[in-house]
Amino acid sequence: MIEVQNAIKTFDGNQVLKNVSAIFEAGKTNLIIGQSGSGKTVLMKSIVGIHRIDSGHILYDGRDITIMKRKQLNQLRREIGMLFQGSALFDSMTVLENVRFPLDMFSDETEDEKDRRARFCLERVELSHAVDLYPSEISGGMQKRAAIARAIVLNPKYLFCDEPNSGLDPKTSLLIDKLIQDITHEFNITTIINTHDMNSVMEIGENIIFINKGEKAWQGNSNEIYDTGCQPLEDFIFASELFKKIKHVHSSNK
Amino acid sequence: MNAIEKVGEYASLMYRTITKPDRWSIFWKQYVNEVKKQGIDSLWIVVIISTFIGAVITIQMVLNTENPLLPTYSTGLATRDTLLLEFSSSIMCLILAGKVGSNIASEIGTMRITEQIDALDIMGVNSANYLILPKITAFMTIIPCLVLVSMFVGIIGGYCVGIFTDIITVHDYEVGIQYAFIPFYVTYSVIKGIVFAFIISSVSSYYGYTVKGGALEVGKSSTDAVVNSSVLILLFNVMLTKLLLT
């Protein structure tokens, strides 16, 4: 479980996070949603420790990263897997080498064991056929899957996904969403997904946090999202005609 | 950001860079790769430039020392000392700042803007140490070889002038390059090369590592890396010459 307590973050006098508190539960897909510029990426980067918050606390199962030294933070980070918006695979390495990289850096297993573990993760994301290809030789969806394999190769306790569906077609997006959710349940990971893809929200939103202008405006799950009473959230979700119709159908069925 | 802040940021980056690698096996792999990329792949440009500059220096020395009071070997002597003292270390490093420096800055800069460095940090890897230390150590260890190769082929370039033209005789050139030879000049040149290699690799890494934005900024950081490395090389050239030769 990850707990954010009264997080405040300011950039050049502009308060981007305004006293945000939230709990992200283990074994659930926790979503951070919000408009572009709302502060959701800053919140995620603060949780991961890329940004240091000005005040407040961020607790990983009781361990406060805001008071950790760099060495301690690096130790904790070995329990973290992260999927970046652009995949962030290393260009100079093949897919297999990318997935093996965290093992090479931190594991004392034998070469064979590392290889087996990396191949198992690639099999889990259905990329066994692409092990010897370079990131530039595979599609965006495959890159995302390779990045997921790399993120889970060290059996992380915490998984962060920054806009996992950006640049992907709806079908591939769905596959990625399901994959993340399955892995979360399978390995009981605390997964935090930063997204503004409403399909993801509806499909895998087990715990959703809506950030509006740097503040937490709502928290719930995908079943509760149709009737939140939170106007900024309603404006955000039901901006498109499609989702207005879905809401209408949902209300009629009630 | 002002100059003092930049120096502080550079020092802080070097503090993070110059530490024990997380895994020596990975470090050596990276090191060998960098030696090839920065050293072996730069060999051709060092050979070509040194040969032609060696030849040109010889021709110009002949033209500028056409004086019956000067001994005939003075051309070889002046060519040798110019190559040993200045060309093979300082000028060659200025040229390599363009090739190696821009390569380092753009490579690390691209990794920064595509979040590959963030990915390393999130994994708990010391990204500065992992990316920069092999580049610095590789360039500092390969530069003496490049400096020595440059000296050797530069002198061969001058020798070719004697063989293929009638501007100077081979005998006069041979006597000149052997006359009053001071071995410390080679050591001096190698020391300068090592210092300049550190400047090129560390300054370029700094500009790449701290880039913010997109492709345009990577290009700008690459240019800044070359310009600032070159200025620092010139500055340290004066300081080292004063320190080592006077």
Coordinates of C-alpha atoms in Angstrom, one line a residue:
Chain A
M1 CA 0.0 0.0 0.0
I2 CA 1.2 3.5 -0.8
E3 CA -0.1 6.4 1.2
V4 CA 0.2 10.1 0.3
Q5 CA -0.3 12.5 3.2
N6 CA -0.8 16.2 2.6
A7 CA 1.5 16.5 -0.4
I8 CA 2.4 20.0 -1.5
K9 CA 4.6 20.7 -4.5
T10 CA 5.4 24.1 -5.9
F11 CA 7.2 25.0 -9.1
D12 CA 8.4 28.6 -9.5
G13 CA 5.8 29.9 -7.1
N14 CA 3.0 27.9 -8.8
Q15 CA 1.5 25.4 -6.4
V16 CA 0.9 22.3 -8.5
L17 CA -0.1 19.9 -5.7
K18 CA -2.3 21.4 -3.1
N19 CA -2.4 19.3 0.1
V20 CA -3.1 16.0 -1.7
S21 CA -3.8 12.9 0.4
A22 CA -4.6 9.5 -1.0
I23 CA -4.3 5.8 -0.4
F24 CA -3.3 3.4 -3.1
E25 CA -4.2 -0.2 -2.2
A26 CA -2.2 -3.4 -2.9
G27 CA -3.6 -5.9 -5.4
K28 CA -5.7 -3.2 -7.0
T29 CA -5.3 -1.0 -10.1
N30 CA -5.3 2.5 -8.7
L31 CA -5.9 5.2 -11.3
I32 CA -4.9 8.8 -11.2
I33 CA -7.0 10.8 -13.6
G34 CA -7.4 14.4 -14.5
Q35 CA -7.1 16.9 -17.3
S36 CA -3.7 17.8 -18.8
G37 CA -2.0 20.2 -16.5
S38 CA -4.0 19.1 -13.5
G39 CA -1.0 17.8 -11.6
K40 CA -1.4 14.1 -12.0
T41 CA 2.0 13.5 -13.5
V42 CA 3.6 15.6 -10.8
L43 CA 1.8 13.5 -8.2
M44 CA 3.0 10.3 -9.8
K45 CA 6.6 11.6 -10.1
S46 CA 6.5 12.8 -6.5
I47 CA 5.3 9.3 -5.4
V48 CA 8.1 7.7 -7.3
G49 CA 10.6 10.2 -5.9
I50 CA 11.6 11.9 -9.1
H51 CA 10.3 15.1 -7.6
R52 CA 10.8 15.9 -3.9
I53 CA 7.6 17.3 -2.4
D54 CA 7.8 20.6 -0.4
S55 CA 5.8 19.2 2.5
G56 CA 3.8 16.1 3.4
H57 CA 4.7 12.4 3.5
I58 CA 4.7 9.5 1.0
L59 CA 4.7 6.1 2.7
Y60 CA 5.5 2.8 1.0
D61 CA 4.1 0.3 3.4
G62 CA 5.0 2.6 6.3
R63 CA 8.4 3.7 4.8
D64 CA 8.5 7.4 4.3
I65 CA 10.4 8.3 1.1
T66 CA 10.4 12.0 1.9
I67 CA 13.0 11.5 4.7
M68 CA 15.0 8.9 2.9
K69 CA 18.6 9.4 1.7
R70 CA 19.6 8.7 -1.9
K71 CA 21.0 5.3 -1.0
Q72 CA 17.9 4.2 0.9
L73 CA 15.7 5.5 -1.9
N74 CA 17.7 3.5 -4.4
Q75 CA 17.2 0.4 -2.3
L76 CA 13.4 1.0 -2.2
R77 CA 13.4 1.7 -6.0
R78 CA 14.4 -1.9 -6.6
E79 CA 10.9 -2.8 -5.4
I80 CA 9.4 -0.5 -8.0
G81 CA 8.6 -1.2 -11.6
M82 CA 7.7 1.7 -13.9
L83 CA 6.1 1.8 -17.4
F84 CA 6.9 5.1 -19.0
Q85 CA 4.6 6.9 -21.5
G86 CA 7.2 6.4 -24.3
S87 CA 8.2 3.0 -23.0
A88 CA 11.8 4.2 -22.3
L89 CA 13.4 1.0 -23.6
F90 CA 17.2 1.3 -24.1
D91 CA 17.8 1.8 -27.8
S92 CA 21.1 0.0 -27.8
M93 CA 19.8 -3.2 -26.3
T94 CA 17.5 -6.0 -27.8
V95 CA 14.2 -6.7 -26.2
L96 CA 15.7 -9.6 -24.2
E97 CA 18.6 -7.5 -23.0
N98 CA 16.2 -4.7 -22.0
V99 CA 14.2 -7.1 -19.9
R100 CA 17.3 -8.7 -18.4
F101 CA 18.9 -5.4 -17.5
P102 CA 17.4 -5.0 -14.0
L103 CA 18.5 -8.6 -13.3
D104 CA 22.0 -8.0 -14.5
M105 CA 22.2 -4.9 -12.3
F106 CA 20.7 -6.2 -9.1
S107 CA 20.4 -10.0 -9.1
D108 CA 23.0 -12.5 -8.1
E109 CA 21.3 -15.3 -10.0
T110 CA 23.3 -17.3 -12.6
E111 CA 23.2 -16.2 -16.3
D112 CA 20.9 -19.1 -17.1
E113 CA 18.5 -18.2 -14.3
K114 CA 18.4 -14.6 -15.4
D115 CA 17.8 -15.6 -19.0
R116 CA 15.0 -17.9 -17.9
R117 CA 13.4 -15.3 -15.8
A118 CA 13.6 -12.6 -18.6
R119 CA 12.1 -15.1 -21.1
F120 CA 9.3 -16.0 -18.7
C121 CA 8.4 -12.3 -18.4
L122 CA 8.5 -11.9 -22.1
E123 CA 6.3 -14.9 -22.5
R124 CA 3.9 -13.5 -19.9
V125 CA 3.4 -10.4 -22.2
E126 CA 3.4 -12.6 -25.3
L127 CA 6.6 -11.3 -26.8
S128 CA 8.6 -14.5 -27.0
H129 CA 9.0 -14.1 -30.7
A130 CA 10.6 -10.6 -30.4
V131 CA 13.5 -11.3 -28.0
D132 CA 16.3 -10.5 -30.5
L133 CA 14.7 -7.4 -32.0
Y134 CA 15.7 -3.9 -31.1
P135 CA 13.0 -1.4 -29.8
S136 CA 13.1 0.5 -33.1
E137 CA 12.1 -2.7 -34.9
I138 CA 8.9 -3.4 -33.0
S139 CA 5.5 -1.6 -32.8
G140 CA 4.4 0.9 -30.1
G141 CA 2.2 -1.8 -28.5
M142 CA 5.0 -4.3 -28.4
Q143 CA 7.3 -1.7 -26.9
K144 CA 4.8 -1.1 -24.2
R145 CA 4.6 -4.9 -23.5
A146 CA 8.4 -5.2 -23.4
A147 CA 8.5 -2.3 -21.0
I148 CA 5.9 -4.1 -18.8
A149 CA 8.1 -7.2 -18.9
R150 CA 11.1 -5.2 -17.8
A151 CA 9.0 -3.5 -15.1
I152 CA 7.9 -6.8 -13.5
V153 CA 11.1 -8.8 -14.0
L154 CA 12.4 -8.2 -10.5
N155 CA 9.0 -9.1 -9.0
P156 CA 8.2 -5.5 -7.9
K157 CA 5.8 -4.7 -5.0
Y158 CA 4.9 -1.4 -6.7
L159 CA 4.1 -0.8 -10.4
F160 CA 3.7 2.7 -11.9
C161 CA 2.3 3.2 -15.3
D162 CA 2.4 6.7 -16.9
E163 CA -0.1 7.0 -19.7
P164 CA 0.2 3.3 -20.7
N165 CA -2.2 3.7 -23.6
S166 CA -0.9 6.9 -25.2
G167 CA -0.4 6.5 -28.9
L168 CA -2.0 3.0 -29.1
D169 CA -5.1 1.9 -30.9
P170 CA -8.2 1.0 -28.8
K171 CA -7.7 -2.7 -29.2
T172 CA -4.1 -2.7 -28.2
S173 CA -5.0 -0.3 -25.3
L174 CA -7.4 -2.8 -24.0
L175 CA -4.8 -5.5 -24.2
I176 CA -2.3 -3.4 -22.2
D177 CA -5.0 -2.5 -19.6
K178 CA -6.0 -6.1 -19.1
L179 CA -2.3 -7.2 -18.9
I180 CA -1.6 -4.6 -16.2
Q181 CA -4.7 -5.6 -14.3
D182 CA -3.9 -9.4 -14.6
I183 CA -0.3 -8.8 -13.4
T184 CA -1.6 -6.6 -10.5
H185 CA -3.9 -9.4 -9.3
E186 CA -1.5 -12.2 -10.0
F187 CA 1.4 -10.8 -8.1
N188 CA -0.6 -8.7 -5.6
I189 CA 1.2 -5.5 -6.7
T190 CA 0.3 -1.9 -5.7
T191 CA -0.3 -0.5 -9.2
I192 CA -0.7 3.2 -9.9
I193 CA -1.8 4.2 -13.4
N194 CA -1.7 7.8 -14.6
T195 CA -4.2 8.1 -17.4
H196 CA -6.8 10.3 -19.1
D197 CA -8.1 7.4 -21.2
M198 CA -11.7 6.9 -20.2
N199 CA -11.8 3.4 -21.6
S200 CA -9.1 2.4 -19.1
V201 CA -11.0 4.2 -16.3
M202 CA -14.2 2.2 -17.1
E203 CA -12.4 -1.1 -17.7
I204 CA -9.8 -1.4 -14.9
G205 CA -10.6 1.5 -12.5
E206 CA -10.7 -0.3 -9.1
N207 CA -9.6 2.7 -7.2
I208 CA -9.8 6.1 -9.0
I209 CA -8.4 9.4 -7.8
F210 CA -9.5 12.5 -9.7
I211 CA -7.1 15.4 -9.5
N212 CA -8.4 18.8 -10.4
K213 CA -6.2 21.9 -10.4
G214 CA -3.7 20.2 -8.1
E215 CA -6.3 19.0 -5.6
K216 CA -7.9 15.6 -5.0
A217 CA -11.5 16.3 -6.1
W218 CA -12.9 12.7 -5.9
Q219 CA -12.1 9.1 -5.1
G220 CA -14.1 6.0 -5.9
N221 CA -14.3 3.1 -8.4
S222 CA -15.5 2.7 -12.0
N223 CA -19.0 1.7 -10.8
E224 CA -19.4 4.9 -8.8
I225 CA -18.1 7.2 -11.4
Y226 CA -21.5 7.7 -13.2
D227 CA -22.9 9.6 -10.3
T228 CA -20.2 11.4 -8.4
G229 CA -21.8 14.8 -7.7
C230 CA -18.4 16.3 -8.6
Q231 CA -19.0 18.7 -11.4
P232 CA -15.4 19.0 -12.7
L233 CA -15.2 15.2 -12.9
E234 CA -18.5 15.0 -14.7
D235 CA -17.2 17.7 -17.2
F236 CA -14.0 15.7 -17.6
I237 CA -15.5 12.2 -18.1
F238 CA -18.6 13.0 -20.0
A239 CA -17.0 15.5 -22.4
S240 CA -17.5 13.3 -25.4
E241 CA -20.9 12.4 -26.9
L242 CA -20.2 8.7 -26.6
F243 CA -19.7 8.9 -22.8
K244 CA -22.8 11.1 -22.5
K245 CA -24.8 8.4 -24.2
I246 CA -23.2 5.7 -21.9
K247 CA -24.2 7.8 -18.9
H248 CA -27.7 8.2 -20.2
V249 CA -28.0 4.4 -20.7
H250 CA -26.6 3.8 -17.3
S251 CA -29.1 6.2 -15.7
S252 CA -32.0 4.6 -17.6
N253 CA -31.1 1.1 -16.4
K254 CA -31.0 2.2 -12.8
Chain B
M1 CA 21.0 29.5 -14.9
N2 CA 24.1 31.5 -14.2
A3 CA 27.7 30.2 -14.6
I4 CA 28.2 29.5 -10.8
E5 CA 25.1 27.4 -10.7
K6 CA 26.2 25.5 -13.7
V7 CA 29.6 24.8 -12.2
G8 CA 27.9 23.6 -9.0
E9 CA 25.6 21.4 -11.0
Y10 CA 28.5 20.0 -13.0
A11 CA 30.5 19.3 -9.7
S12 CA 27.4 17.6 -8.2
L13 CA 27.1 15.4 -11.3
M14 CA 30.7 14.5 -11.2
Y15 CA 30.4 13.6 -7.5
R16 CA 27.6 11.2 -8.4
T17 CA 29.6 9.9 -11.5
I18 CA 32.9 9.2 -9.9
T19 CA 31.9 6.4 -7.5
K20 CA 32.3 2.7 -7.5
P21 CA 30.1 1.1 -10.2
D22 CA 27.1 -1.0 -9.1
R23 CA 28.4 -3.9 -11.2
W24 CA 32.0 -4.1 -12.4
S25 CA 31.1 -6.7 -15.1
I26 CA 28.6 -4.2 -16.6
F27 CA 31.1 -1.4 -16.2
W28 CA 33.8 -3.2 -18.1
K29 CA 31.4 -4.1 -20.9
Q30 CA 30.4 -0.5 -21.2
Y31 CA 34.1 0.6 -21.0
V32 CA 35.2 -1.7 -23.9
N33 CA 32.2 -0.4 -26.0
E34 CA 33.2 3.2 -25.3
V35 CA 36.9 2.6 -26.1
K36 CA 35.7 1.3 -29.5
K37 CA 33.2 4.1 -30.0
Q38 CA 35.4 7.0 -28.9
G39 CA 38.9 5.7 -29.6
I40 CA 39.0 3.1 -32.4
D41 CA 36.3 4.9 -34.4
S42 CA 38.2 8.2 -34.1
L43 CA 41.5 6.7 -35.3
W44 CA 40.8 7.3 -39.0
I45 CA 40.1 11.0 -38.5
V46 CA 43.3 11.3 -36.3
V47 CA 45.4 9.6 -39.0
I48 CA 44.0 11.6 -41.9
I49 CA 44.3 15.0 -40.2
S50 CA 47.7 14.3 -38.7
T51 CA 49.2 13.1 -41.9
F52 CA 48.1 16.1 -43.9
I53 CA 48.9 18.7 -41.2
G54 CA 52.3 17.1 -40.7
A55 CA 53.0 17.5 -44.5
V56 CA 51.6 21.1 -44.5
I57 CA 53.7 22.1 -41.4
T58 CA 56.8 20.8 -43.1
I59 CA 56.2 22.7 -46.4
Q60 CA 55.5 25.9 -44.5
M61 CA 58.5 25.5 -42.3
V62 CA 60.7 25.1 -45.4
L63 CA 59.2 28.3 -46.9
N64 CA 59.6 30.2 -43.6
T65 CA 63.1 29.1 -42.9
E66 CA 64.7 29.9 -46.2
N67 CA 67.6 31.6 -44.6
P68 CA 71.2 30.7 -45.2
L69 CA 71.9 31.4 -41.5
L70 CA 69.5 28.7 -40.4
P71 CA 70.7 25.1 -40.5
T72 CA 69.0 22.8 -43.0
Y73 CA 67.7 20.5 -40.3
S74 CA 65.7 23.3 -38.7
T75 CA 62.6 22.3 -40.8
G76 CA 62.5 18.8 -39.3
L77 CA 63.1 20.1 -35.8
A78 CA 60.4 22.7 -36.0
T79 CA 57.9 20.3 -37.5
R80 CA 58.6 17.7 -34.8
D81 CA 58.3 20.2 -32.0
T82 CA 55.1 21.7 -33.4
L83 CA 53.5 18.3 -33.6
L84 CA 54.7 17.1 -30.3
L85 CA 54.1 20.2 -28.2
E86 CA 50.9 21.5 -29.7
F87 CA 49.2 19.8 -32.6
S88 CA 48.9 16.2 -31.4
S89 CA 47.5 17.1 -28.0
S90 CA 45.7 20.5 -28.1
I91 CA 44.6 20.8 -31.7
M92 CA 43.8 17.1 -32.0
C93 CA 41.7 17.4 -28.8
L94 CA 39.9 20.4 -30.2
I95 CA 39.0 18.4 -33.3
L96 CA 37.9 15.4 -31.1
A97 CA 35.8 17.7 -29.0
G98 CA 33.7 18.1 -32.1
K99 CA 33.5 14.4 -32.9
V100 CA 33.4 12.7 -29.5
G101 CA 31.9 15.6 -27.5
S102 CA 28.9 16.1 -29.7
N103 CA 28.4 12.3 -29.9
I104 CA 28.4 12.0 -26.1
A105 CA 26.1 15.0 -25.5
S106 CA 23.6 13.9 -28.2
E107 CA 23.5 10.3 -27.0
I108 CA 23.0 11.1 -23.3
G109 CA 20.6 14.0 -24.2
T110 CA 18.4 11.7 -26.3
M111 CA 18.3 9.2 -23.5
R112 CA 17.2 12.1 -21.2
I113 CA 14.4 13.3 -23.4
T114 CA 13.1 9.8 -24.1
E115 CA 13.0 9.1 -20.3
Q116 CA 15.6 6.3 -20.5
I117 CA 17.6 8.1 -17.8
D118 CA 14.5 8.4 -15.6
A119 CA 14.0 4.6 -16.2
L120 CA 17.5 4.0 -14.9
D121 CA 16.9 6.2 -11.8
I122 CA 13.5 4.5 -11.1
M123 CA 15.2 1.1 -11.2
G124 CA 17.6 2.4 -8.5
V125 CA 20.6 2.6 -10.8
N126 CA 23.0 5.5 -10.4
S127 CA 22.4 6.7 -13.9
A128 CA 25.3 9.2 -13.8
N129 CA 27.7 6.6 -12.8
Y130 CA 26.3 4.0 -15.2
L131 CA 26.3 6.3 -18.3
I132 CA 29.1 8.8 -17.7
L133 CA 31.9 7.0 -15.9
P134 CA 32.6 4.5 -18.7
K135 CA 32.8 7.3 -21.2
I136 CA 35.2 9.4 -19.1
T137 CA 37.5 6.5 -18.2
A138 CA 37.5 5.1 -21.8
F139 CA 38.4 8.4 -23.4
M140 CA 41.0 9.2 -20.8
T141 CA 42.7 5.8 -21.3
I142 CA 42.5 5.8 -25.1
I143 CA 43.6 9.4 -25.7
P144 CA 47.4 8.7 -25.0
C145 CA 47.2 6.2 -27.9
L146 CA 45.5 8.7 -30.2
V147 CA 48.1 11.4 -29.2
L148 CA 51.0 9.0 -29.9
V149 CA 49.5 7.9 -33.2
S150 CA 48.9 11.5 -34.2
M151 CA 52.6 12.4 -33.5
F152 CA 53.8 9.4 -35.4
V153 CA 51.7 9.9 -38.5
G154 CA 52.3 13.6 -38.4
I155 CA 56.0 13.1 -38.7
I156 CA 55.4 10.5 -41.4
G157 CA 53.4 13.2 -43.3
G158 CA 56.4 15.5 -43.2
Y159 CA 58.6 12.6 -44.3
C160 CA 56.4 12.1 -47.3
V161 CA 57.1 15.7 -48.3
G162 CA 60.8 14.8 -48.5
I163 CA 60.1 11.6 -50.4
F164 CA 57.6 12.9 -53.0
T165 CA 58.8 16.5 -53.5
D166 CA 62.1 18.3 -53.9
I167 CA 61.2 20.9 -51.3
I168 CA 63.3 19.2 -48.6
T169 CA 65.7 16.3 -48.7
V170 CA 64.9 13.2 -46.6
H171 CA 68.3 13.4 -45.0
D172 CA 67.8 17.0 -43.7
Y173 CA 64.3 16.0 -42.4
E174 CA 65.6 12.9 -40.7
V175 CA 68.4 14.9 -39.0
G176 CA 66.0 17.6 -38.0
I177 CA 63.5 15.2 -36.3
Q178 CA 66.2 13.6 -34.3
Y179 CA 68.1 16.8 -33.3
A180 CA 67.9 17.9 -29.7
F181 CA 65.0 15.6 -28.9
I182 CA 63.5 16.1 -25.5
P183 CA 61.5 13.0 -24.4
F184 CA 59.6 15.0 -21.8
Y185 CA 57.7 16.7 -24.7
V186 CA 56.0 13.4 -25.4
T187 CA 55.0 13.0 -21.7
Y188 CA 53.8 16.6 -21.6
S189 CA 51.6 16.1 -24.7
V190 CA 50.2 12.9 -23.2
I191 CA 49.4 14.6 -19.9
K192 CA 47.6 17.4 -21.7
G193 CA 45.7 14.8 -23.8
I194 CA 44.5 13.0 -20.7
V195 CA 43.3 16.3 -19.1
F196 CA 41.6 17.4 -22.3
A197 CA 39.9 14.0 -22.6
F198 CA 38.4 14.4 -19.1
I199 CA 37.2 17.9 -20.1
I200 CA 35.6 16.7 -23.3
S201 CA 33.9 13.7 -21.9
S202 CA 32.7 15.2 -18.6
V203 CA 31.6 18.5 -20.0
S204 CA 29.7 16.9 -22.9
S205 CA 28.1 14.4 -20.5
Y206 CA 27.0 17.2 -18.3
Y207 CA 25.3 19.0 -21.2
G208 CA 23.6 15.9 -22.4
Y209 CA 22.5 14.7 -18.9
T210 CA 21.0 18.1 -18.0
V211 CA 19.1 18.7 -21.2
K212 CA 15.4 19.6 -20.9
G213 CA 12.9 19.7 -23.7
G214 CA 13.0 18.0 -27.1
A215 CA 15.2 17.3 -30.2
L216 CA 15.9 21.0 -30.6
E217 CA 17.4 21.2 -27.1
V218 CA 19.5 18.1 -27.7
G219 CA 21.0 19.8 -30.7
K220 CA 21.7 22.9 -28.7
S221 CA 23.2 21.0 -25.9
S222 CA 25.5 19.2 -28.3
T223 CA 26.7 22.5 -29.7
D224 CA 27.1 24.0 -26.2
A225 CA 29.1 20.9 -25.2
V226 CA 31.6 21.4 -28.1
V227 CA 31.9 25.1 -27.6
N228 CA 32.4 25.0 -23.9
S229 CA 34.8 22.0 -24.1
S230 CA 36.9 23.9 -26.7
V231 CA 37.1 27.0 -24.5
L232 CA 38.1 25.0 -21.5
I233 CA 40.7 23.1 -23.5
L234 CA 42.3 26.4 -24.6
L235 CA 42.2 27.7 -21.0
F236 CA 43.7 24.5 -19.5
N237 CA 46.3 24.4 -22.4
V238 CA 47.7 27.7 -21.2
M239 CA 47.7 26.6 -17.5
L240 CA 49.3 23.2 -18.2
T241 CA 52.0 24.7 -20.4
K242 CA 52.9 27.2 -17.7
L243 CA 52.8 24.5 -15.1
L244 CA 54.8 21.8 -17.0
L245 CA 57.1 23.7 -19.3
T246 CA 58.3 26.7 -17.4

